[in-house]
mmCIF file of C-alpha atoms in Angstrom:
data_model
loop_
_atom_site.group_PDB
_atom_site.id
_atom_site.type_symbol
_atom_site.label_atom_id
_atom_site.label_comp_id
_atom_site.label_asym_id
_atom_site.label_seq_id
_atom_site.Cartn_x
_atom_site.Cartn_y
_atom_site.Cartn_z
ATOM 1 C CA ASP A 1 -23.656 -18.255 -3.222
ATOM 2 C CA SER A 2 -24.737 -15.998 -0.870
ATOM 3 C CA THR A 3 -24.106 -18.959 1.960
ATOM 4 C CA HIS A 4 -20.071 -19.377 0.598
ATOM 5 C CA VAL A 5 -19.551 -15.447 0.597
ATOM 6 C CA LYS A 6 -21.003 -15.456 4.146
ATOM 7 C CA LYS A 7 -18.865 -17.993 5.375
ATOM 8 C CA ILE A 8 -15.463 -16.301 3.873
ATOM 9 C CA ILE A 9 -16.397 -13.163 5.616
ATOM 10 C CA GLU A 10 -16.515 -14.761 9.240
ATOM 11 C CA ASP A 11 -13.535 -16.516 8.079
ATOM 12 C CA ASN A 12 -11.806 -13.173 7.472
ATOM 13 C CA PHE A 13 -12.917 -11.976 10.870
ATOM 14 C CA LYS A 14 -11.728 -14.487 12.642
ATOM 15 C CA GLY A 15 -8.354 -14.234 11.190
ATOM 16 C CA ALA A 16 -8.673 -10.516 11.413
ATOM 17 C CA PHE A 17 -9.526 -11.215 15.412
ATOM 18 C CA TYR A 18 -6.756 -13.436 15.887
ATOM 19 C CA THR A 19 -4.218 -11.279 15.051
ATOM 20 C CA LEU A 20 -5.131 -8.302 17.093
ATOM 21 C CA ASN A 21 -5.584 -10.651 20.208
ATOM 22 C CA ARG A 22 -2.209 -11.852 19.239
ATOM 23 C CA ALA A 23 -0.824 -8.178 19.465
ATOM 24 C CA TRP A 24 -2.466 -7.104 22.220
ATOM 25 C CA GLY A 25 -1.415 -9.978 24.376
ATOM 26 C CA ASN A 26 -5.059 -11.593 24.911
ATOM 27 C CA THR A 27 -3.899 -15.554 25.238
ATOM 28 C CA ASN A 28 -6.964 -16.463 27.480
ATOM 29 C CA ASN A 29 -8.562 -20.084 26.963
ATOM 30 C CA SER A 30 -11.673 -18.797 24.773
ATOM 31 C CA SER A 31 -11.975 -20.185 21.411
ATOM 32 C CA MET A 32 -10.841 -16.948 19.791
ATOM 33 C CA SER A 33 -7.838 -16.181 21.757
ATOM 34 C CA ALA A 34 -4.548 -16.299 20.298
ATOM 35 C CA GLU A 35 -1.635 -18.633 21.210
ATOM 36 C CA LYS A 36 1.381 -17.644 22.960
ATOM 37 C CA TYR A 37 4.102 -17.694 20.414
ATOM 38 C CA GLN A 38 5.322 -14.145 20.997
ATOM 39 C CA ILE A 39 8.571 -12.300 22.614
ATOM 40 C CA THR A 40 8.430 -8.933 24.595
ATOM 41 C CA GLY A 41 10.626 -6.647 26.841
ATOM 42 C CA ILE A 42 11.689 -3.738 27.968
ATOM 43 C CA VAL A 43 15.365 -2.102 26.194
ATOM 44 C CA ARG A 44 17.559 -0.359 28.828
ATOM 45 C CA ASP A 45 20.778 1.461 29.212
ATOM 46 C CA SER A 46 22.863 -0.669 31.493
ATOM 47 C CA SER A 47 24.700 1.787 33.193
ATOM 48 C CA THR A 48 21.403 4.666 33.521
ATOM 49 C CA GLY A 49 18.469 2.258 33.576
ATOM 50 C CA ALA A 50 16.774 4.616 31.538
ATOM 51 C CA THR A 51 14.727 2.971 28.843
ATOM 52 C CA LEU A 52 15.884 3.083 24.880
ATOM 53 C CA GLU A 53 13.201 4.311 22.191
ATOM 54 C CA ASN A 54 13.956 3.362 18.861
ATOM 55 C CA ALA A 55 16.061 0.646 19.557
ATOM 56 C CA GLN A 56 16.047 -1.964 16.606
ATOM 57 C CA VAL A 57 14.837 -5.457 17.562
ATOM 58 C CA ARG A 58 15.229 -7.992 14.972
ATOM 59 C CA ILE A 59 14.416 -11.916 14.686
ATOM 60 C CA LEU A 60 17.268 -12.801 12.658
ATOM 61 C CA GLU A 61 15.370 -16.074 11.595
ATOM 62 C CA MET A 62 12.649 -13.768 10.204
ATOM 63 C CA ASP A 63 14.786 -10.929 9.009
ATOM 64 C CA GLY A 64 14.802 -9.778 5.188
ATOM 65 C CA GLY A 65 13.786 -7.636 2.466
ATOM 66 C CA VAL A 66 10.265 -7.491 3.352
ATOM 67 C CA LEU A 67 9.887 -7.755 7.150
ATOM 68 C CA LYS A 68 11.611 -4.572 8.337
ATOM 69 C CA PRO A 69 12.935 -4.603 11.900
ATOM 70 C CA ARG A 70 10.560 -3.019 14.646
ATOM 71 C CA LEU A 71 11.641 -0.106 16.724
ATOM 72 C CA THR A 72 10.852 0.318 20.601
ATOM 73 C CA ASP A 73 8.242 2.812 21.573
ATOM 74 C CA SER A 74 8.538 5.580 23.639
ATOM 75 C CA PHE A 75 9.049 3.588 26.768
ATOM 76 C CA GLY A 76 11.660 0.965 25.032
ATOM 77 C CA LYS A 77 9.056 -1.809 24.734
ATOM 78 C CA PHE A 78 9.449 -4.099 21.816
ATOM 79 C CA ARG A 79 7.153 -6.930 20.949
ATOM 80 C CA ARG A 80 7.393 -9.730 18.309
ATOM 81 C CA LEU A 81 4.601 -12.009 16.916
ATOM 82 C CA LEU A 82 6.094 -15.210 15.908
ATOM 83 C CA ILE A 83 5.236 -18.961 15.067
ATOM 84 C CA GLN A 84 6.915 -22.138 16.901
ATOM 85 C CA GLY A 85 10.272 -22.896 16.564
ATOM 86 C CA ASN A 86 13.396 -21.821 17.204
ATOM 87 C CA TYR A 87 15.031 -17.889 17.267
ATOM 88 C CA THR A 88 17.498 -15.480 17.864
ATOM 89 C CA LEU A 89 16.605 -11.901 19.065
ATOM 90 C CA SER A 90 18.860 -9.095 18.231
ATOM 91 C CA VAL A 91 18.312 -5.981 19.808
ATOM 92 C CA SER A 92 21.063 -2.659 18.819
ATOM 93 C CA ALA A 93 21.164 0.971 19.051
ATOM 94 C CA GLU A 94 23.320 3.873 18.299
ATOM 95 C CA GLY A 95 26.053 4.081 21.159
ATOM 96 C CA TYR A 96 25.458 0.658 22.318
ATOM 97 C CA GLU A 97 26.968 -3.267 22.401
ATOM 98 C CA ALA A 98 24.551 -5.199 20.151
ATOM 99 C CA HIS A 99 22.643 -7.989 22.077
ATOM 100 C CA GLU A 100 21.308 -11.519 20.932
ATOM 101 C CA PHE A 101 19.079 -14.037 23.031
ATOM 102 C CA ALA A 102 18.405 -17.663 21.318
ATOM 103 C CA PHE A 103 15.221 -18.817 22.351
ATOM 104 C CA THR A 104 12.309 -20.858 21.786
ATOM 105 C CA SER A 105 8.717 -19.845 21.151
ATOM 106 C CA SER A 106 6.218 -21.412 23.097
ATOM 107 C CA ASN A 107 2.398 -21.318 23.181
ATOM 108 C CA SER A 108 2.064 -22.148 26.950
ATOM 109 C CA GLN A 109 3.231 -18.286 27.721
ATOM 110 C CA ILE A 110 4.369 -15.335 26.329
ATOM 111 C CA LEU A 111 8.618 -15.022 26.729
ATOM 112 C CA GLU A 112 9.502 -11.502 28.564
ATOM 113 C CA HIS A 113 12.669 -10.709 27.949
ATOM 114 C CA ASP A 114 14.342 -7.459 29.223
ATOM 115 C CA VAL A 115 17.488 -6.122 27.520
ATOM 116 C CA ASN A 116 20.390 -4.168 28.803
ATOM 117 C CA LEU A 117 22.620 -2.452 26.284
ATOM 118 C CA ASN A 118 26.021 -1.698 27.414
ATOM 119 C CA PRO A 119 27.232 1.849 25.965
ATOM 120 C CA LEU A 120 29.891 1.921 23.902
ATOM 121 C CA PRO A 121 33.002 3.633 24.902
ATOM 122 C CA LEU A 122 33.422 7.463 23.268
ATOM 123 C CA HIS A 123 36.569 8.653 21.373
ATOM 124 C CA ASN A 124 37.607 12.493 20.172
ATOM 125 C CA VAL A 125 37.661 13.064 16.425
ATOM 126 C CA ASN A 126 39.068 15.725 15.158
ATOM 127 C CA ILE A 127 38.773 16.711 11.670
ATOM 128 C CA GLN A 128 41.311 19.064 10.450
ATOM 129 C CA LEU A 129 39.621 20.660 7.445
ATOM 130 C CA THR A 130 41.816 22.936 4.503
ATOM 131 C CA VAL A 131 39.441 24.384 1.502
ATOM 132 C CA PRO A 132 40.709 26.695 -1.394
ATOM 133 C CA ASP A 133 41.440 29.876 -1.044
ATOM 134 C CA GLY A 134 38.077 31.985 -1.727
ATOM 135 C CA TYR A 135 35.899 29.078 -1.206
ATOM 136 C CA SER A 136 33.276 30.835 1.275
ATOM 137 C CA GLY A 137 30.665 27.977 0.751
ATOM 138 C CA LEU A 138 29.158 25.351 3.260
ATOM 139 C CA ILE A 139 30.989 21.681 3.750
ATOM 140 C CA GLY A 140 28.633 18.888 4.939
ATOM 141 C CA LEU A 141 29.519 15.822 6.853
ATOM 142 C CA VAL A 142 27.246 12.829 5.780
ATOM 143 C CA ARG A 143 28.127 10.451 8.828
ATOM 144 C CA LYS A 144 26.871 6.952 8.161
ATOM 145 C CA THR A 145 26.382 4.156 10.749
ATOM 146 C CA GLU A 146 25.273 0.807 10.484
ATOM 147 C CA LEU A 147 21.608 1.849 12.074
ATOM 148 C CA ASN A 148 21.541 5.829 11.025
ATOM 149 C CA THR A 149 22.491 8.116 8.662
ATOM 150 C CA HIS A 150 23.521 11.986 9.996
ATOM 151 C CA PHE A 151 24.166 15.155 8.517
ATOM 152 C CA LEU A 152 26.731 17.512 10.000
ATOM 153 C CA TYR A 153 28.253 20.778 9.353
ATOM 154 C CA LEU A 154 32.080 21.481 8.705
ATOM 155 C CA VAL A 155 33.735 24.720 9.264
ATOM 156 C CA SER A 156 37.700 25.096 7.558
ATOM 157 C CA GLY A 157 40.117 24.358 10.417
ATOM 158 C CA GLU A 158 39.756 21.982 13.377
ATOM 159 C CA ASN A 159 36.474 20.451 14.048
ATOM 160 C CA GLN A 160 36.077 18.182 17.283
ATOM 161 C CA PHE A 161 33.511 15.500 17.814
ATOM 162 C CA ASN A 162 32.591 12.908 20.867
ATOM 163 C CA TRP A 163 32.088 9.569 19.326
ATOM 164 C CA HIS A 164 30.978 6.607 20.147
ATOM 165 C CA GLU A 165 33.511 3.360 19.307
ATOM 166 C CA GLY A 166 32.355 1.886 16.079
ATOM 167 C CA PHE A 167 32.411 2.134 12.110
ATOM 168 C CA TYR A 168 31.705 5.353 10.265
ATOM 169 C CA GLY A 169 31.258 6.046 6.522
ATOM 170 C CA LEU A 170 31.908 9.721 6.025
ATOM 171 C CA THR A 171 31.730 11.835 3.264
ATOM 172 C CA ILE A 172 32.513 15.551 3.148
ATOM 173 C CA VAL A 173 30.657 17.464 0.387
ATOM 174 C CA SER A 174 30.271 20.923 -0.489
ATOM 175 C CA ASP A 175 28.067 23.736 -1.552
ATOM 176 C CA GLU A 176 26.093 23.166 -4.989
ATOM 177 C CA ASN A 177 29.045 20.445 -5.065
ATOM 178 C CA MET A 178 31.888 23.223 -5.998
ATOM 179 C CA LEU A 179 34.230 21.167 -4.321
ATOM 180 C CA SER A 180 35.331 17.571 -5.189
ATOM 181 C CA PRO A 181 33.598 15.017 -2.651
ATOM 182 C CA VAL A 182 36.120 13.380 -0.236
ATOM 183 C CA VAL A 183 35.156 9.610 1.313
ATOM 184 C CA VAL A 184 36.497 8.401 4.405
ATOM 185 C CA ASP A 185 35.892 4.969 5.888
ATOM 186 C CA LEU A 186 36.384 5.574 9.751
ATOM 187 C CA SER A 187 37.183 2.673 12.198
ATOM 188 C CA LEU A 188 36.651 4.113 15.671
ATOM 189 C CA ILE A 189 38.860 2.322 18.208
ATOM 190 C CA GLY A 190 40.491 5.535 20.043
ATOM 191 C CA ASP A 191 40.871 9.059 19.693
ATOM 192 C CA GLU A 192 41.324 10.264 15.905
ATOM 193 C CA THR A 193 42.838 12.910 13.977
ATOM 194 C CA ILE A 194 41.824 13.351 10.324
ATOM 195 C CA SER A 195 43.342 15.846 7.757
ATOM 196 C CA ILE A 196 40.755 16.353 4.910
ATOM 197 C CA ASN A 197 42.122 18.798 1.907
ATOM 198 C CA LEU A 198 39.268 19.924 -0.470
ATOM 199 C CA THR A 199 40.206 20.951 -3.635
ATOM 200 C CA GLU A 200 38.189 22.383 -6.493
ATOM 201 C CA ARG A 201 37.087 20.091 -9.210
ATOM 202 C CA GLU A 202 38.524 19.750 -12.250
ATOM 203 C CA ILE A 203 36.891 21.278 -15.327
ATOM 204 C CA ILE A 204 36.843 18.832 -18.341
ATOM 205 C CA PHE A 205 36.156 20.962 -21.872
ATOM 206 C CA GLU A 206 34.663 18.907 -24.596
ATOM 207 C CA GLU A 207 35.531 19.467 -28.293
#
């Protein structure tokens, strides 16, 4: 009946209002205010003090296929809404050491936890590329890290890069796949020289 429908609408409105209050940090003592089970902070570069945009912020106990990691905004700020419990905050960014922080959420106050990430050392990477005689197409490098995927172009001969320490999945591909791709797993802990020899694809004829 109409009374039941009105009650459902009223309850849904209260739930939505409660969620918005938590997102906005409205935790006064009114009956419609939100509990303070949340953590917030700013992520910075420890060496320069600059705020870091798009740093990945995860709550490990809530991480999974359904809940995607959150990213810091243009001011380096993050906020995660929680329920009562013990949690581990994990913050990572390209080119920085990861940060973890164990904490207990509380309804008495919002937990503020600023994070200073330490930059990883940089190393020289020299990719020596050889292609078949007469090949004039483009050569691409797909570089995958734990957080990002980048596409770079290579030339025949020396290709010099300056990359942070860490693990990289490299795939070298040719224009229209004319040459056989090459896959390299690189664990970068110092200067590296990588020799890549691209060859023409084998043509298999079927009768």
